[in-house]
Amino acid sequence: MDIIGVVASTLQFIDALVKTHDYVKDFQDAREDQRRILREVISVKPLLEELDKRIKNPAGVGNGIDVKQLEGRLLDLKSLIDRLSTKLAPPVGWRRLNRFKWGLWGKNDVKEALSTIERFKTMSIWESVSDLAEEQRIDREYLVNIERSFKEQRGDFEDARQAERFEHRAGAGKTVISSIVVNALRSNVDGQNIGVAVIYLNHQETEAQSPSNLVAGLWRQLVFEKGMSASVRQLHEKHCEPRTRPTLEETHYVLCSTVLEYSKVFIIVDALDEYPEQQRHILLHRLSSLTSTVNLMFTSRAHISIGHVVPNLESLEIRATEGDIRRYLYAEILRSSRLSRHIESRPDLREEIEKNIVRRSDGMFLLAKLHIDSLATKHTTKAVRDALVNMPGDLDSTYDEIVGRINGQSEDDKKLAWRIISWVANAKRPLRPSELREVLAVELGSSKLDPENLLDMATILSVCAGLVVFSEEDKRIRLIHYTIQKYLNHVLATAFPDASTEITRMCITYLNFDTFSQNAHDPMSLFHQISFLDYAVEYGLAHARGRPESDIQDLILSFLSNCSVWWKLRSWNGCRRSLI
């Protein structure tokens, strides 16, 4: 049976167990540890459902997942659940049991069963590391096009110095470089005793990207290749039962012991300048204290000083070459049916586009992208040529031009665009497409979500004129670049002055939907089926701080006076998060 079949079969068995649990009203004749087995088995259902989604995605398996190890643990889990299903299945015709006598196994069997479940949970925890650290945000096909150019300038990555920093201007392509290095290293060290781990820092995710979580993310990536060591097993056993998180000291100790199992380890940290100074100092101190077999690479803007924390640091400037930008533009023109048609009718237009964008971009990929995206909206060859003449040469002027395009749309499209941008810019973490679609569909005063009010992603991205993008790799919605955040802080104050109040109002309206109070007894199904619930439960009231406290004080107080359902869902979600 292939891995997809194993997951599907295991989920069927768990569904059978859930039904059995519904039949059984009272498990008083079972020992606590036996009852715990049933609870623990049911608790892995959301993990299996998430795993089922990932392995059905062609990019899922092979992107950090140890398939052999995963298959082994899945088969162990399936075997256990199969035995439980056989033992607990209610006889045909039984409606409900008032008392259920069941003799499973002895204490050793119970311990083995719980161990099987925990081993799978541990694998699921490792599998989820991409949510914190390892997000490949650049198209792999595009990486191949510019990797050769970078290697000609820099040399082979395997010959890296022990500590290197790549300095860049805003939009110069530092994440591109990080992705190139990671992609090349993982391709070239295959089969060798060399480890590669990466952190992509993001200014919107500083709460989730604590130093402890990031250090844990690094050893989780490295431990995939080596399996569970004694130190990892001990750490997991220590925190599994109380459902606590390892401390920074503990995760750093495990990382240190893990890197010793490799002859060499490469750690890449992208966008160090997007990380708050205090956390940055802690992270750098931990990384710089690793063994000499660890090679560190950082990308950051030049104003960030780290030489006093990381000794023997060498710096190189990142600057996109003319050839890099031309290759990028060539690929983007091919992707645009409109530009391709213009060039087919006027072949000289390609050189004109490339020449002007290269000159105006001044070594910044971001400007090149914004310019080519703007040209791709033009309906005629003349409109393209006019845009080339008036093309801005700096980021703020380019953002001004994009904002002008947004405000030049119909009134409905303009309002929608600023609602979307406001949500993406103010979200406490990057939103998934399904989450953004749901919250945009919320109507004030409604008690449920109307499916007919859901927007499609094409519309969402189109009205934002390129300021909001969808990452195919990590399936999140983001602003095109972190530099737009500072720019938008001023623009949104005019275009959408009540953003925090509007967001709070929408979250409270959403949390008051009837379906949550009616189904609060089954939080697992609610969180699995309703996309925005996780965000609303965790962060909804965080948006209420400040202006909303005065603007909509009555609404907030009314919600807090009757928030038992929210509190129950939040508590359950907190326990679920501690498992994954």
Coordinates of C-alpha atoms in Angstrom, one line a residue:
M1 CA 0.0 0.0 0.0
D2 CA 1.4 3.4 -0.9
I3 CA 1.8 6.2 1.6
I4 CA -1.4 8.0 0.5
G5 CA -3.4 4.8 0.9
V6 CA -2.0 4.2 4.4
V7 CA -3.0 7.7 5.5
A8 CA -6.5 7.3 4.0
S9 CA -7.0 3.9 5.6
T10 CA -5.7 5.2 9.0
L11 CA -8.2 8.1 8.9
Q12 CA -11.0 5.7 8.2
F13 CA -10.1 3.7 11.3
I14 CA -10.0 6.8 13.4
D15 CA -13.4 7.8 12.1
A16 CA -14.7 4.4 13.2
L17 CA -13.2 5.0 16.7
V18 CA -14.8 8.4 17.0
K19 CA -18.2 6.7 16.2
T20 CA -17.4 4.0 18.8
H21 CA -16.7 6.8 21.4
D22 CA -20.1 8.3 20.6
Y23 CA -21.7 4.9 21.3
V24 CA -20.0 4.5 24.6
K25 CA -21.5 6.7 27.3
D26 CA -19.4 5.6 30.2
F27 CA -15.9 4.2 30.3
Q28 CA -15.7 3.8 34.0
D29 CA -14.7 0.1 33.7
A30 CA -11.6 1.1 31.8
R31 CA -8.4 2.2 33.5
E32 CA -7.3 5.8 32.9
D33 CA -4.4 4.8 30.8
Q34 CA -6.7 2.8 28.5
R35 CA -9.1 5.7 28.2
R36 CA -6.1 7.9 27.3
I37 CA -5.2 5.6 24.4
L38 CA -8.6 6.4 22.8
R39 CA -8.3 10.1 23.4
E40 CA -4.7 10.2 22.0
V41 CA -5.7 8.3 18.9
I42 CA -8.5 10.7 18.2
S43 CA -6.2 13.6 18.8
V44 CA -3.9 12.6 15.8
K45 CA -6.8 13.0 13.3
P46 CA -6.1 16.6 12.5
L47 CA -2.4 15.8 12.1
L48 CA -3.2 13.0 9.6
E49 CA -5.6 15.2 7.7
E50 CA -2.9 17.9 7.3
L51 CA -0.4 15.2 6.3
D52 CA -2.9 13.9 3.8
K53 CA -3.1 17.3 2.2
R54 CA 0.7 17.7 2.0
I55 CA 1.5 14.3 0.5
K56 CA -1.2 14.8 -2.2
N57 CA 0.6 18.0 -3.1
P58 CA 3.3 17.1 -5.7
A59 CA 5.7 19.4 -4.0
G60 CA 5.0 17.9 -0.6
V61 CA 6.9 14.6 -0.4
G62 CA 10.6 15.2 -0.9
N63 CA 10.6 18.7 0.5
G64 CA 11.9 18.0 3.9
I65 CA 10.0 14.8 4.5
D66 CA 11.8 11.5 5.3
V67 CA 9.4 9.2 3.3
K68 CA 10.8 5.9 4.7
Q69 CA 10.7 7.1 8.3
L70 CA 7.2 8.5 7.7
E71 CA 5.9 5.2 6.1
G72 CA 7.3 3.2 9.0
R73 CA 5.6 5.3 11.7
L74 CA 2.4 5.4 9.7
L75 CA 2.3 1.6 9.4
D76 CA 2.9 1.3 13.2
L77 CA 0.1 3.7 13.9
K78 CA -2.3 2.0 11.4
S79 CA -1.6 -1.4 13.0
L80 CA -2.4 0.0 16.5
I81 CA -5.6 1.7 15.3
D82 CA -6.6 -1.5 13.4
R83 CA -6.3 -3.5 16.7
L84 CA -8.3 -0.9 18.6
S85 CA -11.1 -0.8 15.9
T86 CA -11.5 -4.5 16.1
K87 CA -11.6 -4.5 19.9
L88 CA -14.0 -1.6 20.3
A89 CA -16.3 -1.9 17.3
P90 CA -19.9 -2.1 18.7
P91 CA -22.0 -5.1 17.7
V92 CA -24.5 -4.5 14.8
G93 CA -27.8 -3.3 16.1
W94 CA -26.5 -1.8 19.3
R95 CA -27.7 1.8 19.7
R96 CA -26.0 3.1 22.8
L97 CA -24.2 1.5 25.7
N98 CA -24.6 2.8 29.3
R99 CA -21.6 0.9 30.5
F100 CA -18.8 -0.6 28.4
K101 CA -16.5 -3.3 29.7
W102 CA -13.3 -3.6 27.7
G103 CA -10.1 -5.5 28.5
L104 CA -7.5 -4.1 26.2
W105 CA -4.0 -5.1 27.2
G106 CA -1.7 -5.0 30.2
K107 CA 0.3 -2.0 31.3
N108 CA 3.2 -2.8 29.0
D109 CA 0.8 -3.0 26.0
V110 CA -0.8 0.3 26.9
K111 CA 2.7 1.9 27.2
E112 CA 3.7 0.5 23.8
A113 CA 0.5 1.8 22.3
L114 CA 1.0 5.3 23.7
S115 CA 4.6 5.2 22.6
T116 CA 3.5 4.4 19.0
I117 CA 1.2 7.4 19.0
E118 CA 3.8 9.7 20.4
R119 CA 6.4 8.6 17.8
F120 CA 4.0 9.6 15.1
K121 CA 3.2 13.0 16.8
T122 CA 6.9 13.7 17.0
M123 CA 7.2 13.1 13.3
S124 CA 4.2 15.4 12.7
I125 CA 6.0 18.1 14.8
W126 CA 9.1 17.8 12.6
E127 CA 7.0 17.8 9.5
S128 CA 5.5 21.2 10.4
V129 CA 8.8 23.0 10.6
S130 CA 8.2 24.9 7.4
D131 CA 5.6 27.0 9.2
L132 CA 8.4 28.5 11.3
A133 CA 11.6 28.5 9.4
E134 CA 12.0 26.7 6.1
E135 CA 9.8 28.4 3.5
Q136 CA 11.2 28.3 0.0
R137 CA 9.6 31.5 -1.3
I138 CA 11.3 31.7 -4.7
D139 CA 10.2 29.8 -7.8
R140 CA 12.7 26.9 -8.2
E141 CA 12.5 27.2 -12.0
Y142 CA 13.6 30.8 -11.7
L143 CA 16.5 29.9 -9.4
V144 CA 18.0 27.7 -12.0
N145 CA 18.1 30.6 -14.4
I146 CA 20.3 32.9 -12.2
E147 CA 22.2 30.3 -10.1
R148 CA 25.1 30.1 -12.7
S149 CA 25.5 33.9 -12.7
F150 CA 25.8 34.1 -8.9
K151 CA 28.2 31.1 -8.7
E152 CA 30.5 32.8 -11.3
Q153 CA 30.7 35.9 -9.0
R154 CA 30.9 34.0 -5.6
G155 CA 32.3 30.6 -6.3
D156 CA 31.2 27.2 -5.1
F157 CA 29.0 27.3 -2.0
E158 CA 30.7 24.2 -0.5
D159 CA 33.9 26.4 -0.1
A160 CA 32.1 28.9 2.0
R161 CA 34.0 30.6 4.8
Q162 CA 32.9 29.9 8.4
A163 CA 30.8 33.1 8.7
E164 CA 29.7 35.2 5.7
R165 CA 27.3 38.0 5.3
F166 CA 25.7 39.2 2.1
E167 CA 24.8 42.9 2.4
H168 CA 22.1 44.2 0.2
R169 CA 20.0 47.3 -0.6
A170 CA 16.2 47.0 -0.3
G171 CA 14.9 44.8 -3.1
A172 CA 18.3 43.7 -4.3
G173 CA 17.4 40.1 -4.2
K174 CA 18.7 38.7 -0.9
T175 CA 16.0 36.1 -0.5
V176 CA 16.7 35.0 -4.1
I177 CA 20.4 34.5 -3.1
S178 CA 19.4 32.6 0.0
S179 CA 17.2 30.3 -2.0
I180 CA 19.9 29.8 -4.6
V181 CA 22.4 28.7 -1.9
V182 CA 20.0 26.4 -0.2
N183 CA 18.9 24.9 -3.5
A184 CA 22.5 24.3 -4.7
L185 CA 23.8 23.0 -1.4
R186 CA 21.0 20.4 -1.0
S187 CA 21.5 19.3 -4.6
N188 CA 25.3 19.0 -4.3
V189 CA 25.7 17.4 -0.8
D190 CA 23.3 14.6 -1.4
G191 CA 24.7 11.3 -0.1
Q192 CA 27.4 13.1 1.9
N193 CA 27.5 13.6 5.7
I194 CA 26.7 17.3 5.3
G195 CA 23.7 19.0 6.8
V196 CA 21.8 22.1 5.4
A197 CA 19.3 24.1 7.4
V198 CA 17.7 27.5 6.6
I199 CA 15.7 30.2 8.3
Y200 CA 13.7 32.8 6.3
L201 CA 12.9 35.6 8.7
N202 CA 9.9 37.8 8.2
H203 CA 8.9 41.0 10.0
Q204 CA 5.3 39.9 10.2
E205 CA 6.1 36.7 12.0
T206 CA 8.3 37.8 14.9
E207 CA 5.9 36.4 17.4
A208 CA 6.1 32.9 16.0
Q209 CA 9.8 33.2 15.1
S210 CA 11.1 33.4 18.7
P211 CA 14.8 32.5 19.1
S212 CA 13.7 29.2 20.7
N213 CA 11.4 28.3 17.9
L214 CA 14.0 29.1 15.3
V215 CA 16.7 27.1 17.0
A216 CA 14.3 24.2 17.3
G217 CA 13.4 24.6 13.6
L218 CA 17.1 24.2 12.7
W219 CA 17.6 21.0 14.5
R220 CA 14.3 19.6 13.2
Q221 CA 15.6 20.1 9.7
L222 CA 18.9 18.5 10.5
V223 CA 17.4 15.6 12.5
F224 CA 15.4 14.5 9.4
E225 CA 18.5 13.0 8.0
K226 CA 19.7 11.3 11.2
G227 CA 16.6 10.1 12.9
M228 CA 15.7 10.7 16.6
S229 CA 18.8 10.8 18.8
A230 CA 18.8 10.0 22.5
S231 CA 18.8 13.7 23.5
V232 CA 15.8 14.5 21.2
R233 CA 13.9 11.5 22.6
Q234 CA 14.6 12.6 26.2
L235 CA 13.5 16.2 25.4
H236 CA 10.3 15.0 23.8
E237 CA 9.5 12.7 26.7
K238 CA 10.1 15.5 29.2
H239 CA 7.6 17.9 27.5
C240 CA 5.1 15.4 25.9
E241 CA 3.0 14.6 29.0
P242 CA 2.7 18.2 30.4
R243 CA 2.4 19.6 26.9
T244 CA 5.0 22.2 27.5
R245 CA 7.5 23.8 25.1
P246 CA 11.3 23.2 25.3
T247 CA 13.3 26.2 26.6
L248 CA 15.9 28.0 24.5
E249 CA 18.6 26.3 26.5
E250 CA 17.2 22.8 25.8
T251 CA 16.7 23.4 22.1
H252 CA 20.2 24.8 21.7
Y253 CA 21.7 21.8 23.5
V254 CA 19.9 19.5 21.1
L255 CA 21.1 21.5 18.1
C256 CA 24.7 21.3 19.4
S257 CA 24.5 17.6 19.8
T258 CA 22.8 17.2 16.4
V259 CA 25.5 19.1 14.4
L260 CA 28.2 16.9 15.9
E261 CA 26.8 14.0 13.9
Y262 CA 27.7 15.7 10.7
S263 CA 31.1 16.3 9.2
K264 CA 29.9 19.8 8.1
V265 CA 26.8 21.9 8.5
F266 CA 25.6 24.9 6.5
I267 CA 23.1 27.2 8.2
I268 CA 21.6 30.0 6.2
V269 CA 19.7 32.9 7.8
D270 CA 17.8 35.2 5.4
A271 CA 16.6 38.8 6.1
L272 CA 18.4 39.3 9.4
D273 CA 17.5 43.0 9.2
E274 CA 13.8 42.1 9.5
Y275 CA 14.3 40.6 12.9
P276 CA 14.0 42.7 16.1
E277 CA 17.4 43.7 17.6
Q278 CA 17.0 42.0 20.9
Q279 CA 15.9 38.6 19.4
R280 CA 18.5 39.0 16.7
H281 CA 21.3 39.3 19.3
I282 CA 20.1 36.2 21.1
L283 CA 19.8 34.2 17.9
L284 CA 23.3 35.2 16.7
H285 CA 24.8 34.4 20.0
R286 CA 23.4 30.9 19.9
L287 CA 24.5 30.3 16.3
S288 CA 28.0 31.7 16.7
S289 CA 28.6 29.4 19.7
L290 CA 28.2 26.3 17.6
T291 CA 31.1 24.1 16.7
S292 CA 33.7 25.1 14.0
T293 CA 32.2 22.5 11.6
V294 CA 29.2 24.8 11.2
N295 CA 29.3 27.4 8.4
L296 CA 27.0 30.4 8.8
M297 CA 25.6 32.6 6.0
F298 CA 23.4 35.7 6.7
T299 CA 21.7 38.1 4.4
S300 CA 20.9 41.6 5.7
R301 CA 21.0 45.2 4.9
A302 CA 24.4 46.9 5.5
H303 CA 23.3 49.0 8.4
I304 CA 22.9 45.9 10.7
S305 CA 26.1 45.4 12.7
I306 CA 26.8 41.8 13.7
G307 CA 30.6 41.6 13.7
H308 CA 30.8 42.0 17.4
V309 CA 28.6 38.8 17.9
V310 CA 29.9 36.7 15.0
P311 CA 33.7 36.6 14.9
N312 CA 35.7 36.4 11.6
L313 CA 32.7 37.6 9.6
E314 CA 33.3 38.4 5.9
S315 CA 30.9 40.6 4.0
L316 CA 29.9 40.6 0.3
E317 CA 27.5 43.0 -1.4
I318 CA 24.4 41.6 -3.2
R319 CA 23.6 43.4 -6.4
A320 CA 21.6 42.1 -9.3
T321 CA 23.7 42.2 -12.5
E322 CA 22.3 43.3 -15.8
G323 CA 22.3 39.7 -17.0
D324 CA 20.3 38.5 -14.0
I325 CA 17.6 41.1 -14.5
R326 CA 17.5 40.5 -18.2
R327 CA 17.0 36.8 -17.6
Y328 CA 14.3 37.5 -15.1
L329 CA 12.5 39.9 -17.5
Y330 CA 12.7 37.4 -20.4
A331 CA 10.9 34.8 -18.3
E332 CA 8.3 37.3 -17.1
I333 CA 7.5 38.4 -20.6
L334 CA 7.0 34.8 -21.6
R335 CA 4.5 34.4 -18.8
S336 CA 2.5 37.5 -19.8
S337 CA 0.2 36.8 -22.7
R338 CA -0.4 40.5 -23.2
L339 CA 3.3 41.5 -23.4
S340 CA 4.1 38.5 -25.6
R341 CA 1.4 39.6 -28.1
H342 CA 2.8 43.2 -28.0
I343 CA 6.3 41.9 -28.7
E344 CA 5.1 39.6 -31.4
S345 CA 3.8 42.6 -33.3
R346 CA 6.7 44.8 -32.4
P347 CA 9.9 42.6 -31.9
D348 CA 12.0 45.6 -31.1
L349 CA 9.9 46.3 -28.0
R350 CA 11.6 43.5 -26.0
E351 CA 15.0 45.2 -26.1
E352 CA 13.3 48.5 -25.3
I353 CA 11.6 47.0 -22.2
E354 CA 14.7 45.3 -21.0
K355 CA 17.0 48.2 -21.5
N356 CA 14.7 50.7 -19.7
I357 CA 14.0 48.4 -16.8
V358 CA 17.6 47.5 -16.3
R359 CA 18.5 51.2 -16.2
R360 CA 15.7 52.2 -13.8
S361 CA 16.1 49.2 -11.5
D362 CA 19.6 50.1 -10.5
G363 CA 20.5 46.5 -9.4
M364 CA 17.2 45.9 -7.5
F365 CA 15.1 42.9 -8.4
L366 CA 12.1 44.3 -6.6
L367 CA 12.0 47.4 -8.9
A368 CA 12.4 45.2 -11.9
K369 CA 9.4 43.1 -10.8
L370 CA 7.2 46.1 -10.1
H371 CA 8.0 47.7 -13.4
I372 CA 7.3 44.5 -15.5
D373 CA 4.1 43.9 -13.6
S374 CA 3.0 47.4 -14.4
L375 CA 3.8 46.9 -18.1
A376 CA 1.9 43.6 -18.2
T377 CA -1.4 45.6 -17.5
K378 CA -1.0 47.8 -20.6
H379 CA -3.5 47.1 -23.4
T380 CA -1.5 48.6 -26.4
T381 CA 2.1 48.9 -27.6
K382 CA 1.8 52.6 -27.3
A383 CA 0.7 52.4 -23.7
V384 CA 3.8 50.2 -23.0
R385 CA 6.1 52.7 -24.6
D386 CA 4.5 55.6 -22.7
A387 CA 4.9 53.8 -19.4
L388 CA 8.6 53.2 -20.2
V389 CA 9.2 56.9 -20.7
N390 CA 7.5 57.8 -17.4
M391 CA 8.9 54.9 -15.4
P392 CA 10.0 55.9 -11.8
G393 CA 13.5 55.1 -10.7
D394 CA 13.1 54.6 -6.9
L395 CA 10.9 52.5 -4.6
D396 CA 8.7 55.2 -3.1
S397 CA 7.9 56.7 -6.5
T398 CA 7.1 53.2 -7.9
Y399 CA 4.8 52.6 -4.9
D400 CA 3.2 56.0 -5.6
E401 CA 2.5 54.9 -9.2
I402 CA 0.9 51.6 -8.0
V403 CA -1.2 53.4 -5.5
G404 CA -2.3 55.7 -8.3
R405 CA -3.4 52.6 -10.3
I406 CA -5.4 51.3 -7.3
N407 CA -7.2 54.6 -6.8
G408 CA -7.9 54.9 -10.5
Q409 CA -10.1 51.8 -10.5
S410 CA -13.9 51.8 -10.0
E411 CA -15.1 52.8 -6.6
D412 CA -16.0 49.2 -5.6
D413 CA -12.6 47.9 -6.7
K414 CA -10.7 50.7 -5.0
K415 CA -12.6 50.0 -1.7
L416 CA -12.0 46.3 -1.9
A417 CA -8.3 46.8 -2.7
W418 CA -7.8 48.9 0.4
R419 CA -9.7 46.5 2.6
I420 CA -7.5 43.6 1.4
I421 CA -4.3 45.6 1.7
S422 CA -5.3 46.7 5.2
W423 CA -5.9 43.1 6.3
V424 CA -2.6 41.8 4.8
A425 CA -0.6 44.7 6.3
N426 CA -2.1 44.6 9.8
A427 CA -2.5 40.8 10.2
K428 CA -0.6 39.4 13.2
R429 CA 0.7 36.6 10.9
P430 CA 0.5 35.9 7.2
L431 CA -3.0 34.8 6.1
R432 CA -3.8 31.7 4.0
P433 CA -6.0 32.4 1.0
S434 CA -9.0 30.6 2.5
E435 CA -8.7 32.7 5.7
L436 CA -8.6 36.0 3.8
R437 CA -11.5 35.0 1.5
E438 CA -13.6 34.2 4.6
V439 CA -13.0 37.3 6.5
L440 CA -13.6 39.5 3.4
A441 CA -17.0 37.7 3.1
V442 CA -18.1 38.6 6.6
E443 CA -21.1 41.0 6.7
L444 CA -21.8 43.2 9.7
G445 CA -24.8 42.1 11.6
S446 CA -24.9 38.6 10.0
S447 CA -25.0 35.4 12.0
K448 CA -23.4 33.2 9.4
L449 CA -21.1 33.3 6.4
D450 CA -22.8 33.4 3.0
P451 CA -20.8 31.2 0.5
E452 CA -22.0 33.4 -2.3
N453 CA -20.1 36.3 -0.8
L454 CA -16.7 34.6 -1.1
L455 CA -14.3 36.4 -3.5
D456 CA -12.0 34.4 -5.8
M457 CA -8.2 34.8 -5.5
A458 CA -7.9 36.2 -9.0
T459 CA -10.0 39.2 -8.1
I460 CA -8.3 39.7 -4.8
L461 CA -4.8 39.8 -6.4
S462 CA -6.0 41.8 -9.4
V463 CA -7.5 44.8 -7.6
C464 CA -4.3 45.2 -5.4
A465 CA -2.2 45.9 -8.5
G466 CA 0.7 43.8 -7.4
L467 CA 1.1 45.0 -3.8
V468 CA -0.3 41.8 -2.5
V469 CA 1.1 38.5 -3.7
F470 CA 0.3 34.8 -3.2
S471 CA 3.3 32.5 -2.5
E472 CA 2.8 29.1 -4.2
E473 CA 5.5 27.6 -2.0
D474 CA 4.1 28.3 1.4
K475 CA 0.5 29.1 0.4
R476 CA 0.3 32.4 2.2
I477 CA -0.8 35.9 1.2
R478 CA 1.8 38.7 1.7
L479 CA 2.8 42.2 0.8
I480 CA 5.2 42.1 -2.1
H481 CA 8.1 43.3 0.0
Y482 CA 8.8 44.3 3.6
T483 CA 9.6 47.9 2.4
I484 CA 6.0 48.4 1.4
Q485 CA 5.0 48.1 5.1
K486 CA 6.6 51.4 6.1
Y487 CA 5.2 53.1 3.0
L488 CA 1.7 51.8 3.7
N489 CA 1.8 53.0 7.3
H490 CA 1.4 56.6 5.9
V491 CA -0.9 55.7 3.0
L492 CA -3.3 53.6 5.0
A493 CA -3.7 56.4 7.6
T494 CA -5.5 58.3 4.7
A495 CA -7.0 55.6 2.6
F496 CA -8.2 53.4 5.5
P497 CA -8.0 55.3 8.7
D498 CA -10.3 53.0 10.7
A499 CA -8.4 49.8 9.8
S500 CA -7.9 48.4 13.4
T501 CA -11.5 49.2 14.3
E502 CA -12.8 47.5 11.1
I503 CA -10.6 44.4 11.7
T504 CA -11.8 44.1 15.3
R505 CA -15.4 44.5 14.3
M506 CA -15.1 41.8 11.7
C507 CA -13.4 39.4 14.0
I508 CA -16.1 39.9 16.7
T509 CA -18.9 39.5 14.2
Y510 CA -17.2 36.3 12.9
L511 CA -16.8 34.8 16.4
N512 CA -20.5 35.5 17.2
F513 CA -21.6 33.3 14.3
D514 CA -24.2 30.8 15.4
T515 CA -22.3 27.8 14.1
F516 CA -19.6 28.2 16.8
S517 CA -22.0 28.2 19.8
Q518 CA -24.0 25.4 18.2
N519 CA -21.0 23.2 17.6
A520 CA -18.7 24.2 20.5
H521 CA -18.8 20.6 21.7
D522 CA -16.9 19.5 18.6
P523 CA -14.0 22.0 18.3
M524 CA -11.9 19.6 16.2
S525 CA -14.4 19.7 13.4
L526 CA -14.8 23.4 13.6
F527 CA -11.1 24.2 13.3
H528 CA -10.7 21.6 10.5
Q529 CA -13.7 22.9 8.4
I530 CA -13.7 26.6 9.1
S531 CA -10.6 28.4 7.8
F532 CA -10.5 31.8 9.6
L533 CA -11.5 30.4 13.0
D534 CA -7.8 29.8 14.1
Y535 CA -6.9 33.4 13.4
A536 CA -10.0 34.9 14.9
V537 CA -9.7 32.9 18.1
E538 CA -6.0 33.6 18.6
Y539 CA -5.7 37.2 17.4
G540 CA -9.1 38.7 17.1
L541 CA -9.0 40.7 20.3
A542 CA -5.3 41.5 19.9
H543 CA -6.5 44.0 17.2
A544 CA -8.8 45.7 19.7
R545 CA -6.0 47.4 21.6
G546 CA -5.8 51.1 21.0
R547 CA -8.3 53.0 19.0
P548 CA -11.0 50.3 18.8
E549 CA -11.2 50.4 22.6
S550 CA -12.9 53.8 22.3
D551 CA -14.5 53.5 18.8
I552 CA -16.4 50.3 19.5
Q553 CA -16.2 49.9 23.3
D554 CA -19.8 48.8 23.6
L555 CA -19.3 46.0 21.0
I556 CA -16.1 44.8 22.7
L557 CA -17.6 44.8 26.2
S558 CA -20.8 43.0 25.0
F559 CA -18.6 40.3 23.4
L560 CA -16.5 39.9 26.6
S561 CA -19.6 39.6 28.8
N562 CA -20.7 36.5 26.8
C563 CA -17.4 35.0 25.5
S564 CA -17.6 31.5 27.0
V565 CA -17.6 29.9 23.5
W566 CA -14.6 31.9 22.4
W567 CA -12.7 31.0 25.6
K568 CA -13.5 27.3 25.2
L569 CA -12.4 27.3 21.5
R570 CA -9.3 29.3 22.4
S571 CA -8.4 26.9 25.2
W572 CA -8.9 23.9 22.9
N573 CA -6.8 25.5 20.2
G574 CA -4.0 26.2 22.6
C575 CA -3.9 22.5 23.5
R576 CA -3.9 21.6 19.9
R577 CA -1.0 23.9 19.1
S578 CA 1.0 22.4 22.0
L579 CA 0.8 19.0 20.2
I580 CA 2.0 20.3 16.8

